[in-house]
XYZ file of C-alpha atoms in Angstrom:
256
model
C 78.841 121.903 170.194
C 82.533 122.938 170.254
C 83.451 126.459 171.328
C 85.346 128.441 168.691
C 86.717 131.966 169.156
C 84.604 134.686 167.549
C 86.376 137.719 166.039
C 85.401 141.077 167.574
C 82.720 143.064 165.777
C 83.926 145.711 163.355
C 82.813 149.363 163.711
C 80.434 148.872 160.795
C 78.753 146.033 162.723
C 78.183 148.131 165.829
C 77.044 151.467 164.413
C 73.359 150.571 164.606
C 72.851 150.435 160.832
C 70.465 147.841 159.455
C 72.339 144.817 158.115
C 71.200 141.917 155.875
C 70.401 138.675 157.655
C 73.625 136.898 158.599
C 73.816 133.445 157.067
C 74.848 130.538 159.268
C 77.198 127.684 158.354
C 77.392 124.505 160.437
C 80.737 122.681 160.473
C 80.913 119.006 161.470
C 84.426 117.573 161.870
C 86.295 115.694 164.597
C 89.468 117.696 163.874
C 89.402 120.700 166.212
C 92.119 122.491 164.205
C 89.956 122.379 161.070
C 86.883 123.492 163.015
C 88.735 126.463 164.486
C 90.545 127.516 161.297
C 87.550 127.199 158.985
C 85.149 128.789 161.483
C 87.326 131.859 162.008
C 87.832 132.180 158.241
C 84.089 132.026 157.564
C 83.359 134.528 160.330
C 85.846 136.885 158.683
C 83.791 136.540 155.476
C 80.616 137.609 157.314
C 79.093 134.220 158.161
C 77.926 133.008 161.547
C 79.192 129.524 162.382
C 78.241 126.576 164.570
C 80.701 123.737 165.044
C 80.198 120.094 166.053
C 82.793 117.384 166.681
C 80.624 114.351 165.837
C 77.659 113.414 163.681
C 75.229 112.384 166.400
C 75.427 115.740 168.171
C 75.241 117.579 164.856
C 72.169 115.714 163.567
C 69.969 116.723 166.478
C 71.074 120.363 166.242
C 70.705 120.557 162.445
C 67.123 119.322 162.609
C 66.081 121.426 165.597
C 67.712 124.666 164.437
C 68.721 124.414 160.763
C 71.567 126.610 159.495
C 71.701 127.889 155.910
C 74.303 125.293 154.891
C 76.319 122.490 156.509
C 79.814 121.166 155.840
C 80.520 117.539 156.790
C 83.769 115.669 157.130
C 83.378 112.021 156.101
C 85.565 110.205 158.639
C 84.222 110.937 162.138
C 83.573 108.909 165.307
C 80.096 107.867 166.526
C 78.421 108.820 163.217
C 80.421 109.480 160.054
C 79.500 112.037 157.409
C 77.764 109.546 155.119
C 75.477 108.234 157.843
C 74.854 111.790 159.013
C 73.791 112.819 155.499
C 71.554 109.766 155.136
C 69.790 110.522 158.418
C 69.502 114.220 157.583
C 68.035 113.583 154.127
C 65.144 111.644 155.661
C 63.837 114.915 157.098
C 65.642 117.836 155.466
C 66.929 119.176 152.134
C 69.514 121.391 153.870
C 72.403 122.174 151.465
C 75.462 120.069 152.340
C 79.107 120.191 151.231
C 81.388 117.220 151.923
C 85.044 117.530 152.876
C 86.917 114.497 151.546
C 90.489 113.249 151.352
C 91.986 112.212 148.044
C 91.806 108.543 149.069
C 88.058 108.777 149.760
C 86.788 109.012 146.158
C 84.274 106.120 146.491
C 82.817 107.812 149.589
C 82.715 111.108 147.735
C 80.701 109.602 144.864
C 78.392 107.871 147.334
C 77.849 111.169 149.154
C 76.744 112.874 145.954
C 74.442 109.969 145.158
C 72.910 110.303 148.630
C 72.098 113.972 148.104
C 75.141 116.099 148.942
C 75.225 119.327 146.936
C 78.990 119.507 146.488
C 82.313 118.208 147.766
C 85.775 119.682 148.361
C 88.966 117.627 148.549
C 91.437 118.179 151.401
C 93.713 120.050 151.564
C 91.606 122.948 150.316
C 91.915 126.708 150.148
C 89.667 128.967 152.183
C 88.957 130.970 149.032
C 87.642 127.885 147.209
C 85.491 126.881 150.170
C 83.928 130.350 150.437
C 83.262 130.414 146.676
C 81.504 127.032 146.817
C 79.456 128.080 149.854
C 78.314 131.326 148.249
C 77.424 129.586 144.989
C 75.175 127.097 146.787
C 73.627 129.766 149.025
C 72.774 131.885 145.985
C 70.944 128.915 144.504
C 69.182 128.017 147.736
C 68.098 131.629 148.309
C 66.454 131.833 144.870
C 63.217 130.018 145.823
C 62.937 132.158 148.963
C 63.503 135.354 146.981
C 60.937 134.507 144.341
C 58.421 133.418 146.945
C 58.725 136.818 148.627
C 57.711 138.494 145.361
C 54.673 136.373 144.543
C 52.584 139.460 143.804
C 54.934 140.775 141.129
C 55.052 139.982 137.430
C 58.560 138.525 137.758
C 57.464 135.357 139.528
C 58.274 132.324 137.343
C 55.296 130.227 136.324
C 55.202 126.554 137.313
C 56.590 124.179 134.694
C 54.106 121.421 133.824
C 55.329 118.539 131.669
C 52.991 115.578 131.591
C 52.891 114.181 135.115
C 55.609 116.552 136.324
C 54.808 119.866 138.008
C 57.776 121.994 138.997
C 57.187 125.278 140.875
C 60.364 127.430 141.048
C 58.756 130.085 143.256
C 58.025 127.561 145.991
C 60.784 125.041 145.276
C 58.147 122.331 144.985
C 58.065 119.311 142.671
C 55.304 116.753 142.210
C 54.946 113.664 140.020
C 51.458 112.255 139.579
C 50.471 114.798 142.259
C 52.878 113.108 144.692
C 55.514 115.415 146.250
C 59.176 114.742 145.462
C 61.724 116.343 147.797
C 64.779 117.644 145.925
C 67.927 119.441 146.975
C 68.589 122.823 145.374
C 71.127 121.316 142.974
C 68.768 118.519 141.926
C 65.936 121.005 141.435
C 68.008 123.228 139.129
C 69.242 120.285 137.053
C 65.695 118.978 136.620
C 64.389 122.444 135.763
C 67.083 122.897 133.090
C 65.894 119.725 131.369
C 62.151 120.158 131.899
C 61.875 123.656 130.423
C 62.819 122.164 127.038
C 61.537 118.588 126.970
C 63.190 116.296 124.476
C 66.217 118.564 124.052
C 69.454 116.860 125.095
C 71.411 118.866 127.660
C 75.118 118.187 127.852
C 76.790 117.739 131.212
C 78.418 121.152 130.778
C 75.021 122.766 130.209
C 73.636 121.120 133.326
C 76.686 122.239 135.282
C 76.069 125.814 134.122
C 72.436 125.589 135.230
C 73.231 124.232 138.685
C 76.582 125.798 139.557
C 78.072 129.264 139.575
C 80.232 129.955 136.521
C 83.415 130.195 138.601
C 82.873 126.757 140.150
C 84.254 123.658 138.428
C 82.710 120.233 138.929
C 83.474 117.082 136.978
C 81.176 114.833 134.958
C 80.780 112.363 137.795
C 79.082 115.032 139.909
C 76.292 115.561 137.350
C 75.928 111.804 136.784
C 75.521 111.279 140.538
C 72.818 113.936 140.749
C 70.953 112.375 137.814
C 71.038 108.957 139.514
C 69.711 110.559 142.673
C 66.885 112.268 140.745
C 65.823 108.994 139.140
C 65.888 107.218 142.496
C 63.692 109.859 144.125
C 61.092 109.791 141.348
C 61.040 105.996 141.275
C 60.297 106.035 144.988
C 56.890 107.555 144.123
C 56.529 105.844 140.725
C 58.537 102.650 140.067
C 57.818 103.039 136.336
C 59.382 106.515 136.107
C 61.498 106.818 132.956
C 61.208 110.480 131.973
C 64.942 111.255 132.251
C 66.727 109.810 129.232
C 70.449 109.267 128.750
C 72.035 109.821 125.352
C 75.440 108.259 125.856
C 78.267 110.599 124.952
C 75.904 113.574 124.657
C 73.997 114.137 127.893
C 70.498 113.909 129.357
C 66.979 114.969 128.418
C 63.518 115.062 129.981
C 60.584 113.592 128.079
C 56.949 114.276 128.913
C 55.947 111.397 131.159
């Protein structure tokens, strides 16, 4: 792991008052300038950071001591961001944001298809990066928050549609009683369709369900997530066909 300077604690951080749990962001990039600049910026926003200069080192650390979210560069030595994501997804649904260059659009689409939650194109603003991080963390914290209130009346009931069972409180999905591991973004997109089976949801509606209102993503992002959902369900049931495409309109879930 690369050492990055840590800003001194503010008076509010040292007065002994109880503080919310500090969320941790892992940065994986072979460019030390980016690691240092982004890490210091995130620390200034209240995040703890861990930084890694290559994918192989990062993979071991991410699995042994998972952060709340990870940010991967694509082009790196030893193990690039795509291979790192592929290896990570075999064992973890950790939220991941890709950093991509404008000439890496095919890699960007592939990353989304492999299970990345979002991507940001270089050069990027710190403000945009922080907004994307917070949007994803809000979504990923929702299952944890609802699970902590399982004895209250506000806990959402599981959604059962044919062979699908989707439990928002536990972030669990099964098909034919077989577990299906989804990222937070995939879970929210599926939930938006499953709560109203047969109703076509436009890409914009699915974006609204899965992303914060101040975050813009294009159509390709939603299409990539849908492809990933179908692939995951077909891994447990090759005949899965419950997600329908209405070309020019959007997607719907039908009781399987």
